[in-house]
Each structure stands twice: as structure tokens, then as C-alpha cells.
Coordinates of C-alpha atoms in Angstrom, one line a residue:
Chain A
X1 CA 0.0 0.0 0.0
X2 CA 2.7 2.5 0.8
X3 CA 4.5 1.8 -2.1
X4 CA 1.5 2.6 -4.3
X5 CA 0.7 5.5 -2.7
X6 CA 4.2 6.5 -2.5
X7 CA 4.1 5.8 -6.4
X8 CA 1.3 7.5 -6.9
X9 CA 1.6 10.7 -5.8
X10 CA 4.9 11.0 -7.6
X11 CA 4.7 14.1 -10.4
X12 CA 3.1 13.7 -13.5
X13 CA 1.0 11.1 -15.0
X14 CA 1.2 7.7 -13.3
X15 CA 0.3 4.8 -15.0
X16 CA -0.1 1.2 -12.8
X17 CA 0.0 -1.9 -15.4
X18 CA 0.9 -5.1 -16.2
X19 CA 2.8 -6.2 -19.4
X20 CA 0.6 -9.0 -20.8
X21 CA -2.5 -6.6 -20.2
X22 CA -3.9 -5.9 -23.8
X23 CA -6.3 -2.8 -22.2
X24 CA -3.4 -1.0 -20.3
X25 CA -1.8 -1.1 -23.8
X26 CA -4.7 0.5 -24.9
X27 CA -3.8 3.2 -22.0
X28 CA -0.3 3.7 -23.2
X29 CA -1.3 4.3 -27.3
X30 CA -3.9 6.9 -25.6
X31 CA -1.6 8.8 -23.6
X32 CA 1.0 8.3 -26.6
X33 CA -1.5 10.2 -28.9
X34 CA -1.5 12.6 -26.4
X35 CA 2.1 13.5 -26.4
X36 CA 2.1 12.5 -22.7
X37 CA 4.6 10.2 -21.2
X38 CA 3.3 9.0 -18.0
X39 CA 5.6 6.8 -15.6
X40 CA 4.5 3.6 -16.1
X41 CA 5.0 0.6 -13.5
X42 CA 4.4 -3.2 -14.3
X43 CA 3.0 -4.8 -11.2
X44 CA 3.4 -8.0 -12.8
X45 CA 7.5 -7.6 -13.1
X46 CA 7.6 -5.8 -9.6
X47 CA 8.4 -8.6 -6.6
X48 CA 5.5 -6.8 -4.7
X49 CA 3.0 -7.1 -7.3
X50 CA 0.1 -8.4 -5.3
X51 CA 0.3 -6.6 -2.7
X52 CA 0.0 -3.6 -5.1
X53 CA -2.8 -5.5 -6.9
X54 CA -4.2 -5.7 -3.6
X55 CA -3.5 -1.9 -2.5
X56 CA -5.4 -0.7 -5.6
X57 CA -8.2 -2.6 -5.3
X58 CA -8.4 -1.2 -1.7
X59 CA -8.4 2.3 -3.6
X60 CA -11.6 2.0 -5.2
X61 CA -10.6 0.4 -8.6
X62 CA -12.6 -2.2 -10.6
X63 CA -9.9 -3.7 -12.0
X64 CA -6.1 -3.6 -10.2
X65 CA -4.5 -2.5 -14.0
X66 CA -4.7 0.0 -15.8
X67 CA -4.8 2.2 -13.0
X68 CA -4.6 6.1 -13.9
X69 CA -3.0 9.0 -11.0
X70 CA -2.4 12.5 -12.0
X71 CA -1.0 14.8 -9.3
X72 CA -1.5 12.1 -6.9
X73 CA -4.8 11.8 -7.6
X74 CA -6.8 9.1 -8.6
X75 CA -8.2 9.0 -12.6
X76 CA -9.4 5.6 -12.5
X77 CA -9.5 2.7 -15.1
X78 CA -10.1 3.0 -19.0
X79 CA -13.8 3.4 -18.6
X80 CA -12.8 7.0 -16.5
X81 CA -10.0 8.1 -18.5
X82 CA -12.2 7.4 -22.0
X83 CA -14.7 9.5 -20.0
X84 CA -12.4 12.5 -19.1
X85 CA -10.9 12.4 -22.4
X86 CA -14.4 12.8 -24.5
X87 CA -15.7 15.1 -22.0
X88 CA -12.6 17.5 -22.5
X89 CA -11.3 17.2 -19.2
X90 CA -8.1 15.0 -19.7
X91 CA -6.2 17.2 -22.0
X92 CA -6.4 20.2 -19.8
X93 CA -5.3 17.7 -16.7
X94 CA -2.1 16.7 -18.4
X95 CA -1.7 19.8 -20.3
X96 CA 1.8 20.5 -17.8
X97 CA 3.4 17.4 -19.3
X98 CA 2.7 17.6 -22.9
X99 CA 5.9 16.8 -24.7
X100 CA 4.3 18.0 -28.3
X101 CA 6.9 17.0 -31.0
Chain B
X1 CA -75.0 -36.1 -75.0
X2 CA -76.6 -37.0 -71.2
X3 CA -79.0 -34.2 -70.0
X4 CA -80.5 -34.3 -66.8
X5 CA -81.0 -32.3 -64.1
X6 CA -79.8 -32.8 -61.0
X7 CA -82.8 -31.7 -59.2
X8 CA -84.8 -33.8 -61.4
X9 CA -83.1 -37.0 -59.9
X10 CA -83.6 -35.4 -56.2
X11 CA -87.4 -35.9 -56.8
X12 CA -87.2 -38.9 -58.5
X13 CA -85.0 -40.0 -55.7
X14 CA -87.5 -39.5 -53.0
X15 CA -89.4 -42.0 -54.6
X16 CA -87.3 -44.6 -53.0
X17 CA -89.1 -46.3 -50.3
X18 CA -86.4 -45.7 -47.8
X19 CA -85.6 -42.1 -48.8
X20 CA -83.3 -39.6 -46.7
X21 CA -83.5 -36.1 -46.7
X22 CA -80.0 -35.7 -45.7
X23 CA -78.4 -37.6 -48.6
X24 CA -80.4 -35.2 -50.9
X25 CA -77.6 -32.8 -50.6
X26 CA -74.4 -35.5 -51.3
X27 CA -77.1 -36.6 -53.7
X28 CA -77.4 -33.8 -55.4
X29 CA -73.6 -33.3 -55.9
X30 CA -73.0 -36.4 -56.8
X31 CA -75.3 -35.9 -59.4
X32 CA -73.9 -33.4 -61.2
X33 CA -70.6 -34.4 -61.0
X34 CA -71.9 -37.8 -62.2
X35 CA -73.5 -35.8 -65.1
X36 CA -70.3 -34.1 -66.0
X37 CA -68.6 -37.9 -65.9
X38 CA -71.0 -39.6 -67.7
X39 CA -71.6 -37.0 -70.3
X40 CA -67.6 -36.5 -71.0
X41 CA -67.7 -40.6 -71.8
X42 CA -68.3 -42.3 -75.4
X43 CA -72.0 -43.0 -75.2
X44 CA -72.1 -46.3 -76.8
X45 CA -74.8 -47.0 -74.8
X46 CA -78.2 -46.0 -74.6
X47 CA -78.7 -47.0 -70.5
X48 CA -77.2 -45.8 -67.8
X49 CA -76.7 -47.9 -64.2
X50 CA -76.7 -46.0 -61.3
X51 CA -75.7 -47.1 -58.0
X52 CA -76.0 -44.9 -54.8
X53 CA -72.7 -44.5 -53.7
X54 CA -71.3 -45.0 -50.1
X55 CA -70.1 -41.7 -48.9
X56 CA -73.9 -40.9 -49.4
X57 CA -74.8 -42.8 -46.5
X58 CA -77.2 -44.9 -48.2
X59 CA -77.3 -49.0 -47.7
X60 CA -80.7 -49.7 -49.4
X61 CA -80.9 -52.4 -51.8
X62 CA -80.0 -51.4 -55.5
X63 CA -82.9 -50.0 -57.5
X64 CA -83.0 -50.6 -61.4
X65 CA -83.7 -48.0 -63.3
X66 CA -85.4 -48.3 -66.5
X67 CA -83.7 -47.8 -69.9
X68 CA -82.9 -44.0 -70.9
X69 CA -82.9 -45.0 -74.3
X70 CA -85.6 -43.2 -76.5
X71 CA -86.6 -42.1 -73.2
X72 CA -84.3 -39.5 -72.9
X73 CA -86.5 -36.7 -75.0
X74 CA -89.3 -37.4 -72.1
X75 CA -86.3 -36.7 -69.4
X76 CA -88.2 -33.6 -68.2
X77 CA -91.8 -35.5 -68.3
X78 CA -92.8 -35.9 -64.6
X79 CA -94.0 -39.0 -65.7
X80 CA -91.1 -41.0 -65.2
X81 CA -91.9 -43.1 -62.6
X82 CA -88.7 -45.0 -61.9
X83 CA -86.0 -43.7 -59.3
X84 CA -82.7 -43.1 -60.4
X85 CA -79.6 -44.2 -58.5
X86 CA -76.1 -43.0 -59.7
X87 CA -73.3 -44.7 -60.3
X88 CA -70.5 -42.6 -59.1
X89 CA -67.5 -42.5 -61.0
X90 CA -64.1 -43.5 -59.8
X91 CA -62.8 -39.7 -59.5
X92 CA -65.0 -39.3 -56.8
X93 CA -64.6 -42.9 -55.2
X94 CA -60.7 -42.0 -54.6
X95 CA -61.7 -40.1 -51.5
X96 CA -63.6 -42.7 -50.2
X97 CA -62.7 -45.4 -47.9
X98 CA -64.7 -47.9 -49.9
X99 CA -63.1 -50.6 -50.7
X100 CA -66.0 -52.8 -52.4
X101 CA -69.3 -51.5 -54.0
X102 CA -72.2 -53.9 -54.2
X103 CA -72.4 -54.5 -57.9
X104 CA -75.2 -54.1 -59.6
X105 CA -77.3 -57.0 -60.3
X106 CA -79.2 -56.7 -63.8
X107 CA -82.9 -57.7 -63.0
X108 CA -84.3 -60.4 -65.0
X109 CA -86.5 -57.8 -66.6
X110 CA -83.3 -56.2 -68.0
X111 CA -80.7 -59.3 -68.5
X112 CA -80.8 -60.0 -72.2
X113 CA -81.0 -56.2 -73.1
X114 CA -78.5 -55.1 -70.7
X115 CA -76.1 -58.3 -70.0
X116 CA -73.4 -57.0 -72.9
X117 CA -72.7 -53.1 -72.3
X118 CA -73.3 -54.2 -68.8
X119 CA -70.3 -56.4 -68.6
X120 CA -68.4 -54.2 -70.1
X121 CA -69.5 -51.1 -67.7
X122 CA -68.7 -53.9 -64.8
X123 CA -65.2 -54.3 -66.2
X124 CA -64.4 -50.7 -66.3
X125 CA -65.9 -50.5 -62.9
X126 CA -64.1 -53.1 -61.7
X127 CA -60.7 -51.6 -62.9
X128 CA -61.4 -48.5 -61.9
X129 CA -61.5 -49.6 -58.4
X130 CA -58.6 -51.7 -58.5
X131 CA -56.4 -48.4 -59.7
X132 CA -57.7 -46.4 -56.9
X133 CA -57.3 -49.0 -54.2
X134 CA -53.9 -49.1 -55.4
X135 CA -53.1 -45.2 -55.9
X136 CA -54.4 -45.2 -51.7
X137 CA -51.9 -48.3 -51.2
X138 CA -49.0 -45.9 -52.6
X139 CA -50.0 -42.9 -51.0
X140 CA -49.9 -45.1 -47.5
X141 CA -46.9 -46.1 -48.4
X142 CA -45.2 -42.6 -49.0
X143 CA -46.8 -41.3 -46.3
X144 CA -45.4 -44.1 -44.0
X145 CA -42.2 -43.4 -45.8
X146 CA -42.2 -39.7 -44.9
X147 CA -42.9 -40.2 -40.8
X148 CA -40.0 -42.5 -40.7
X149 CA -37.5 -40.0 -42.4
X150 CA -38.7 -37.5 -40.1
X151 CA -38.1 -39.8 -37.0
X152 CA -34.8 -40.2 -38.3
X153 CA -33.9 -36.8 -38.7
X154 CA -35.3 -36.2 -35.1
X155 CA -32.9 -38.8 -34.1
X156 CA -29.6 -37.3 -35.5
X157 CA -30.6 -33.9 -34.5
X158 CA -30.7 -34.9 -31.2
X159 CA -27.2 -37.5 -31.6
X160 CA -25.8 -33.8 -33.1
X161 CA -26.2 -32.1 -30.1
X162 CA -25.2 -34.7 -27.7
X163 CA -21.9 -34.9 -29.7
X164 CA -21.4 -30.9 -29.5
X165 CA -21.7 -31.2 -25.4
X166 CA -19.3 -34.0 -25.1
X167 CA -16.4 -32.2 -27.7
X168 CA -17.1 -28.6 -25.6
X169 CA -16.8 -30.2 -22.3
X170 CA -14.8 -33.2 -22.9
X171 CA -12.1 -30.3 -24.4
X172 CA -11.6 -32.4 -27.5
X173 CA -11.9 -30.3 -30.9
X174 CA -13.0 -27.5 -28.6
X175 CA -15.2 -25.2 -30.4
X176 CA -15.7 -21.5 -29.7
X177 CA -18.4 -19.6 -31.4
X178 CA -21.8 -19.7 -31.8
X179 CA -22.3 -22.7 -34.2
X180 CA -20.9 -25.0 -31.9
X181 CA -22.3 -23.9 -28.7
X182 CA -23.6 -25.4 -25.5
X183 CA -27.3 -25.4 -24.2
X184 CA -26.5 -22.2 -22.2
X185 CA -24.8 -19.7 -24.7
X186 CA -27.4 -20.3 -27.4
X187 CA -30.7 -19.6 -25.2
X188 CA -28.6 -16.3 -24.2
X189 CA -28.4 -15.5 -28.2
X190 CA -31.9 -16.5 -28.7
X191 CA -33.1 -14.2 -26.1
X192 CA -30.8 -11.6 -26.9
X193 CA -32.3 -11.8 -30.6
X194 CA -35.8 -11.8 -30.0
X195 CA -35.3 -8.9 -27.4
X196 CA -33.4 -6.8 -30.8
X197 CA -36.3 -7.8 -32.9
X198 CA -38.6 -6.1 -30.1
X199 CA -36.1 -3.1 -29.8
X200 CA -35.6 -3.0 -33.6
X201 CA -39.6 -2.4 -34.2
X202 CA -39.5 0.2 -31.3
X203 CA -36.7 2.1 -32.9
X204 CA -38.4 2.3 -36.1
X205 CA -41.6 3.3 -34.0
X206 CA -40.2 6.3 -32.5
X207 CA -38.0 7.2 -35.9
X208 CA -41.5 7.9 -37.1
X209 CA -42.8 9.2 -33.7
X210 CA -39.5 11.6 -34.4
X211 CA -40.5 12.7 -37.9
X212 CA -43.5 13.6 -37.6
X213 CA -43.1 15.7 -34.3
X214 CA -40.2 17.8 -36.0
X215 CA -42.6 18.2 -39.1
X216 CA -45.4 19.4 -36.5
X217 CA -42.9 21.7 -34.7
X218 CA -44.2 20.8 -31.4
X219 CA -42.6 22.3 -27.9
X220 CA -39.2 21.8 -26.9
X221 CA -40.6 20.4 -23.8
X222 CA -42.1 17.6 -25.9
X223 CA -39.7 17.0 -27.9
X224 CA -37.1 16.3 -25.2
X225 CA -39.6 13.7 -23.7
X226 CA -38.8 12.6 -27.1
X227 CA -35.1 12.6 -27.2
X228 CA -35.2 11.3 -24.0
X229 CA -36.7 8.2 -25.1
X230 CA -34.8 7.6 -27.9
X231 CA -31.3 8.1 -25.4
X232 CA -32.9 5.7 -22.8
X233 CA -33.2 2.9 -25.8
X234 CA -29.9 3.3 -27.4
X235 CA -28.3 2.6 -23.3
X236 CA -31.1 0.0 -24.0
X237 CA -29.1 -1.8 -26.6
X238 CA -25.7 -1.7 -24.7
X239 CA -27.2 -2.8 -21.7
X240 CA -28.6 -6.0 -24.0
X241 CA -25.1 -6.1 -25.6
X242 CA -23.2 -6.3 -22.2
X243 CA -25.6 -9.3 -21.7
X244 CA -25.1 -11.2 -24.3
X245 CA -21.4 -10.3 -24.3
X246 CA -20.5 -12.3 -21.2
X247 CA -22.6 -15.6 -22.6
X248 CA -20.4 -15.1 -26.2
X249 CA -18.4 -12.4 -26.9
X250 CA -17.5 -13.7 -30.6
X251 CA -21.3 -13.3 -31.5
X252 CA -21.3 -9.4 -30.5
X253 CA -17.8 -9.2 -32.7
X254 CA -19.0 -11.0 -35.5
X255 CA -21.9 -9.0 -35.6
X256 CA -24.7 -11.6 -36.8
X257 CA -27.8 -9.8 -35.3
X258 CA -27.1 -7.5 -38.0
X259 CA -28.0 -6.1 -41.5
X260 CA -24.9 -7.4 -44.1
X261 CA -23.8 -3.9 -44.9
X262 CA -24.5 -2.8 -41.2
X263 CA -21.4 -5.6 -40.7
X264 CA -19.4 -4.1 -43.0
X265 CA -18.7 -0.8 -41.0
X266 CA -18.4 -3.0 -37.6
X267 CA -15.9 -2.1 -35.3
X268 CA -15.1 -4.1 -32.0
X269 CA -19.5 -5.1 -32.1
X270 CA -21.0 -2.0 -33.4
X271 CA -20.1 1.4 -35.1
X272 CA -17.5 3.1 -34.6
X273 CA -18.8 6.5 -33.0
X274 CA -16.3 9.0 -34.9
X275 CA -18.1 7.6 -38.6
X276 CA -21.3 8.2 -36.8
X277 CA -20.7 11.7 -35.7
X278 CA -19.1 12.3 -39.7
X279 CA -22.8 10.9 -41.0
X280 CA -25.0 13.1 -38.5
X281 CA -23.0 16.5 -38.1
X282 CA -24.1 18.0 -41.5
X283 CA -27.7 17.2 -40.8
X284 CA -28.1 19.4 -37.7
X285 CA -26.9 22.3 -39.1
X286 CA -27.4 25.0 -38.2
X287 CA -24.5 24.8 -35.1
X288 CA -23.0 28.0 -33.4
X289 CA -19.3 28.5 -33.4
X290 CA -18.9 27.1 -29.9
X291 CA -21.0 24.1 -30.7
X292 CA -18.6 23.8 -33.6
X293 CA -15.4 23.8 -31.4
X294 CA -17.1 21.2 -29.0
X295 CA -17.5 19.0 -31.5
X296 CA -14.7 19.3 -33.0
X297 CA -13.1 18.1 -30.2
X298 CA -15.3 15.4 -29.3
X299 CA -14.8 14.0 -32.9
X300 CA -10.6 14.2 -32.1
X301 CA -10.9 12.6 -28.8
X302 CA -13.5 10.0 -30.2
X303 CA -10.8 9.2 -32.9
X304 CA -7.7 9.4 -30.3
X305 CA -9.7 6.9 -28.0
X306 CA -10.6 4.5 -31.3
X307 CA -6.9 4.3 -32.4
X308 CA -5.7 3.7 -28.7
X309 CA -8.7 0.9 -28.2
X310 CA -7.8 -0.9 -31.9
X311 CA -3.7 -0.5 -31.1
X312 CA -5.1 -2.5 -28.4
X313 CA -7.2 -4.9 -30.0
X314 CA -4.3 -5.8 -32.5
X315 CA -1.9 -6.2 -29.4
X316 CA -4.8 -8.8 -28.4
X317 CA -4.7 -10.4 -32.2
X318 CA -0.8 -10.6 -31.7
X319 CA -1.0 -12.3 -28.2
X320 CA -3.5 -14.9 -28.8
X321 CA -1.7 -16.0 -32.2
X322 CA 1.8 -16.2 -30.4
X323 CA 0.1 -18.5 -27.2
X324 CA -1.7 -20.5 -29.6
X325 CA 1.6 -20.8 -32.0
X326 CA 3.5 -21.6 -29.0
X327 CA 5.2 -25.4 -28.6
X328 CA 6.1 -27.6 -31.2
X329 CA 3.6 -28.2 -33.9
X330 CA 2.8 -31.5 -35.7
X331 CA 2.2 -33.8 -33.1
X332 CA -1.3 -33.2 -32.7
X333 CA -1.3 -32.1 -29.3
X334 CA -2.6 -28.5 -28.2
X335 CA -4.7 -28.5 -25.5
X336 CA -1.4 -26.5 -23.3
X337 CA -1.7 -23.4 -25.7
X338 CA -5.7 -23.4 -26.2
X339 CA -5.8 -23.4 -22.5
X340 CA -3.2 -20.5 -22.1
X341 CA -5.1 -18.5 -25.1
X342 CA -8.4 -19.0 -23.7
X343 CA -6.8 -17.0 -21.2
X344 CA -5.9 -14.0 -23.0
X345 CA -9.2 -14.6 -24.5
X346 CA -10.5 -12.9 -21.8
X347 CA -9.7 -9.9 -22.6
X348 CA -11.6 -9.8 -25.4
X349 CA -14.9 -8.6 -23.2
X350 CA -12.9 -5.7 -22.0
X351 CA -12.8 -4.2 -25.2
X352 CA -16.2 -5.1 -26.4
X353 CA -17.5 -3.4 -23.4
X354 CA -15.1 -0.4 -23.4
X355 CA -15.9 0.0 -27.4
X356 CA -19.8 0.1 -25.9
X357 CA -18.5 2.5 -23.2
X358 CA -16.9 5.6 -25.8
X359 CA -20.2 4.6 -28.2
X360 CA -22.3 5.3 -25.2
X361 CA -20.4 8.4 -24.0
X362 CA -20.5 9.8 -27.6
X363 CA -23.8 9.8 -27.3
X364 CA -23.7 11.5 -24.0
X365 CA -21.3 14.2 -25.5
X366 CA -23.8 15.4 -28.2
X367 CA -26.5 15.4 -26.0
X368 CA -24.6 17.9 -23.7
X369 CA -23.5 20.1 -27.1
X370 CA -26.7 20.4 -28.9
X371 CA -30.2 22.2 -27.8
X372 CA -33.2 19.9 -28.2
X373 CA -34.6 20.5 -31.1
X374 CA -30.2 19.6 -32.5
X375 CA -30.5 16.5 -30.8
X376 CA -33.7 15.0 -32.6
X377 CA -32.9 16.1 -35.4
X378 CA -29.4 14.0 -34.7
X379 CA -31.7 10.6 -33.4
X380 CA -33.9 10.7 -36.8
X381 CA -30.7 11.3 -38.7
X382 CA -29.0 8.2 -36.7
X383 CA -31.9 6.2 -36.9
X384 CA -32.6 6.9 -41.0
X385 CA -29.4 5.9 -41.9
X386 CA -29.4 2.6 -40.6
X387 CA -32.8 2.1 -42.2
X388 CA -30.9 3.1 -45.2
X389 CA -27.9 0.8 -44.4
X390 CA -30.3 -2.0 -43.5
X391 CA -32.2 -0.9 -46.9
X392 CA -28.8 -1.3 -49.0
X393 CA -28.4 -4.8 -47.3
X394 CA -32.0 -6.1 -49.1
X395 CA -31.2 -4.6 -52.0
X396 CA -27.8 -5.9 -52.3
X397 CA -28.8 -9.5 -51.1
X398 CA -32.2 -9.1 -54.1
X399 CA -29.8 -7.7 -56.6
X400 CA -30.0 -9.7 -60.2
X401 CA -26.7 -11.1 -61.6
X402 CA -25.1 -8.8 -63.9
X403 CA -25.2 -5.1 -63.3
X404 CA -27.3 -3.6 -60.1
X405 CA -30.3 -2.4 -61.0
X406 CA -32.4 -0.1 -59.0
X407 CA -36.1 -1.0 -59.4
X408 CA -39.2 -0.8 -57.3
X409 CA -39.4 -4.8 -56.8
X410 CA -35.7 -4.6 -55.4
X411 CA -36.5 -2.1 -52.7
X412 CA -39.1 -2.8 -50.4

């Protein structure tokens, strides 16, 4: 738990994920198109891995992976961030770390 | 030629002692289609034997009728005293049960007169029964025939299906999709496809109910009761879709609830939203500049989240392949790698779901940009063209070989 939250409210766009999940893929191409670079962290290659599956459960997600933080605070899971994102309000939340080419 | 009239015979006829009122009518018939029988026949004959025939009911003891003959010219005299019993011809024995008609016994008075051209009428007779006893005899037969096949079809029907539970659960040639399906998926189908037909006839329903209010320019208070509905029965569908999802996901991707060319723009089970938004835009023009910019974005994002979802989907396709690809191939032996793929199958409702999900918030979007009166006019555009894509389907499937025609048979 501390290491997730410790994680999590690390700058920027944090990104909780395993590598064999096809969704959290889904994630990365989003925040790709984006031009946003978020820190991303594979709980399945971590040695605590469940105990972070577990921790962000605990924080109100659906699903452990993909798990979405901004400033610390909690996005959600793809069905949130597709939300934000049609509804205008993800750009504008990740505006600061834009890396436009 | 033969004339007589039936009802002629029907009066002569109650001069039979044991006359019935109710074989008048059967009488009557018979009589006419005797008449048409008899008449059509060579008349080498002056005399005519009738006997009554079974189906009228009547048992009595044959009557002899007297000699036609030169008689004939007196037909309509009331003087004829004798009764007249018809012979009815095989063509209407056939859908008898009779099997045997009491032949006819010339009377003395009659038997040098009548003996030849009656033997000969017996003959005849006497074949025409035998043909129709056998043309029953054949048509038992057949019928027999048929009831058999059909028991026999019953039977590998239900061998068919007990052999598709043991290879699914057994994990022998394991099949996954909906033609090979257990007891339980295909009663989730079969619900979900009656329920489509039901929410299919109500979408047509209120794409009328839609037309004709925007025609009457009713209030903007009824027309969002309106718009209201037809939101509340596209989260309808999805909420059917989720459903049916879980039981078989590969039926929502392949689509098969659908119209052919409705298929043929599918993405992950359904349209993709950005299309949908290229289609219905232009039609609720007028839009301000800010609604402009709003959807504008909307369209972007829509697009952005598409790409990211099908980068996703083909990271899926790549996955599966490689698990099921895994090991050495040629030995027949797979069950390992279908049980790690079913796996990563899994992930296959995700995206169905999250492709309903941006569909669903799409919808949301608009209905947050536009006023009222935008957003019908946005549902009947929706809903019009896929009654035209549904329309191109039956026209397509209807179209002659050779170059497409347009006529008014092809479109319904």
C-alpha cells in the first residue's frame, strides 16, 4: 500500500500496469497520442506485485490494472479516462506534461 | 350427350321407399358431377346404371332404373316413374374409404337387353377400383415413408447435439463460437435476438414518432420527452449487448444480429462513433461556433480513444496468435496453448464493453452540445441511416446477376 501511494503521488501522470494486459496497452497508445509520457509501473514484473494488486483494489478500482493518477490523484481505469478524455477534461489535466513534437 | 338435371333425380330419388333427406344434398352433388362424368364418356350406350354410392350414406338395396334410351327426350316428363340411382364415377370414389361396391345385379327384366354393355361397364368399374385401391396403397406407403424420415432426422438432431456437449466439455476439438455452442450460450443468443427484434420495431416506432413531431414543430418540452426516449433505448441496446457479451463475446464481434452492410462498417460489435458523428453532423446544421469547437473536439478525442482501443485490440490479435503458436507443432497435441489462449481470451470482453462505453459516452457528449430540437434532429438522422444501411443490405442481397439495378421490386 505505501509503495503505491508513495508511487502515486509522484509528479506527472502515473500509469499502474501489467505487461501482458492488452487494455493497459490501450492506455499507453492513448496517452502516446496525447504526447504525454506517463511513468508507467508493471506490477506483474515488480516482486511486490500483489500486494499492489491488492493496494489498488483497496483504492476503489474495478480492476487492479490500468490504474490512472495525476498529481496524486486518482483518474481511475479506462472506462474514466475514455470519459475525461471525450468530455474534455483530460487534456487540460495533463496539459503540464505535454511533450508535443 | 346425357342431360338431366340434378334436381330432377332429387325428386325422383325420394321415390325410393327408404328415402333420406340428408343424402339429398351429397345426392345432389354427386349428381352433377356424375352428369359431367357420364356425359364427357363415349355413349355407346343408350342405358345408364346408377348405384348410390357410399359416402352418401345410403345402404338400401339397388334399384334398377329403367332404360334412358328413346326415353331420354321425355327426361323432363314428370311422368317418369322410376327412381334413379347414380353410379359414381371412380374420380370421386378415390376419396372414399370404400373398398367394395355392391355390384349391380341386372334384373331379369333387363338381362338380355342389358347383359353386354353391362359387362363391359362392370369391367371398367371393376378396374377403376382396383387403380384407386392401389393409388391409396401408394399414398400409405409414401406417407409411411415420410414419418419415418422424419423420426430419423429427429434422431440425428438430437445425436448432433449430444456430440457438441461432449467435444465442448470433454475439451476435445473445442469449439468457440456460436455454431458450436452449448445449451446455455445459445438460449442467451436466442433471447438476446428476440429482445433486438422487439427493440428494432420500437426504434423504427419512435424514428417515425420523431419525424412527424419535428414536421409538426411541437414544444421543446415535448420534444425532449422525445429525445429522452430515444437516449434511454440506445443505453437500452448496450445494456442488451453487455448481456449477451458475457454468454459469447465472438457473436457481439462478429456481428450476426445484423443487417450485411450494417457488418461491414463494424468495429469491436458496433459502429464506430467517430463515422457516426461524420454521418449526422451536417444534418443538424445550423451549429453556433462554440458548438462547432465542442465537437470538433469530441470528434478528435472519439478518434484518439478509437486508435488507442484498436492498437489495443491488435496487441490482443498478436498475443492470442503467439500462445496459440507456442510449442512444437505436428504432433497433434494443443490442448497446453488453447488453455493458455483462452486466457488471453479474456480480454476480449474488456474491449467489447469499453468499445460500448466511448459509443455510449459519444452519445452523452452530443447530448450535452446540442439544444433539443439539434439532438432529434441528430436521433432521426441516426436512426434513418441505418434504415438506409439495412435498406442497402435487401437490395444488395435481391440484386440480379449482372449489373445492379435499382427498381421498385428490389426495394421494399
Amino acid at each position: 500500500m505505501d509503495k503505491v501511494m508513495r508511487l502515486a503521488s509522484e509528479r506527472g501522470v502515473v500509469l499502474f500496469s501489467k505487461s501482458s494486459c492488452c487494455l493497459c496497452y490501450a492506455v499507453k497508445i492513448l496517452f502516446q497520442e496525447l504526447g504525454v509520457t506517463p511513468t508507467i509501473h508493471e506490477i506483474d514484473q515488480d516482486p511486490e506485485g500483489r500486494e499492489m494488486e491488492r493496494a489498488l483494489m483497496r483504492l476503489g478500482c474495478n480492476t487492479p490494472v490500468p490504474a490512472v493518477f495525476i498529481e496524486g490523484k486518482l483518474v481511475g481505469s479506462t472506462n474514466e479516462v475514455m470519459s475525461l478524455h471525450l468530455g474534455g477534461g483530460l487534456i487540460p489535466l495533463v496539459k503540464p506534461y505535454q511533450t508535443l513534437c | 350427350m346425357l342431360f338431366f338435371s340434378s334436381s330432377l333425380y332429387i325428386s325422383m330419388y325420394c321415390l325410393l321407399p327408404d328415402f333420406k333427406l340428408s343424402n339429398a344434398y351429397n345426392f345432389n352433388l354427386t349428381c352433377t358431377k356424375a352428369a359431367s362424368i357420364i356425359s364427357s364418356r363415349s355413349m355407346d350406350f343408350p342405358s345408364t346404371l346408377f348405384v348410390p354410392s357410399r359416402t352418401m350414406g345410403t345402404y338400401e338395396p339397388i334399384h334398377q332404373i329403367g332404360l334412358w334410351g328413346e326415353n331420354f327426350k321425355s327426361i323432363g316428363s314428370p311422368n317418369i316413374s322410376p327412381s334413379v340411382i347414380f353410379d359414381v364415377a371412380n374420380k370421386l370414389e378415390n376419396e372414399s374409404e370404400t373398398t367394395s361396391h355392391e355390384l349391380l345385379a341386372p334384373s331379369s327384366k333387363y338381362d338380355q337387353e342389358a347383359s353386354k354393355p353391362f359387362d363391359k361397364i362392370q369391367r371398367r368399374l371393376a378396374q377403376n377400383r382396383e387403380a384407386a385401391r392401389k393409388s391409396r396403397l401408394r399414398k400409405k406407403a409414401y406417407v409411411q415413408q415420410l414419418e419415418n424420415s422424419r423420426l430419423k432426422l429427429i434422431q440425428l438432431e438430437q445425436e448432433l447435439e449430444r456430440a457438441r456437449q461432449q467435444c465442448l466439455y470433454a475439451g476435445g476439438a473445442i469449439e468457440v463460437g456460436h455454431l458450436g455452442i452449448s445449451g446455455a450460450l445459445n438460449s442467451g443468443i436466442t433471447a438476446f435476438e428476440m429482445e433486438y427484434e422487439r427493440w428494432m420495431e420500437e426504434q423504427n416506432k419512435q424514428i417515425c414518432d420523431l419525424r412527424s413531431a419535428l414536421n409538426a414543430q411541437i414544444s421543446d418540452i415535448e420534444l425532449h420527452i422525445l429525445v429522452e426516449s430515444g437516449m434511454s433505448h440506445y443505453l437500452e441496446l448496450f445494456r442488451m449487448k453487455s448481456s449477451v457479451a458475457k454468454a459469447d463475446v465472438f457473436y457481439v464481434m462478429s456481428g450476426t444480429w445484423k443487417t450485411s452492410a450494417e457488418r461491414f462498417f463494424s468495429w469491436i460489435g458496433g459502429f464506430r462513433p467517430s463515422e457516426l458523428l461524420k454521418v449526422l453532423v451536417p444534418q443538424i446544421d445550423p451549429l453556433t461556433d462554440h458548438q462547432i469547437l465542442e465537437v470538433c473536439n469530441l470528434k478528435q478525442s472519439c478518434q484518439q480513444a478509437e486508435d488507442a482501443l484498436s492498437q489495443g485490440m491488435e496487441k490482443l490479435r498478436e498475443t492470442v496468435s503467439a500462445t496459440l503458436a507456442s510449442g512444437q507443432m505436428g504432433q497433434g497435441t494443443y490442448l497446453p496453448q488453447v488453455a493458455m489462449a483462452m486466457e488471453k481470451l479474456e480480454a476480449l470482453v474488456n474491449f467489447v464493453n469499453q468499445a460500448d462505453h466511448l459509443r455510449k459516452e459519444t452519445l452523452q457528449q452530443m447530448s450535452y452540445i446540442l439544444t433539443t430540437r439539434q439532438a432529434a434532429r441528430g436521433l432521426l438522422a441516426l436512426g434513418e441511416y441505418i434504415q438506409r444501411l439495412q435498406a442497402l443490405s435487401t437490395v444488395w442481397a435481391n440484386r440480379p446477376h449482372g449489373p445492379a439495378k435499382l427498381t421498385v421490386e428490389n426495394v421494399r
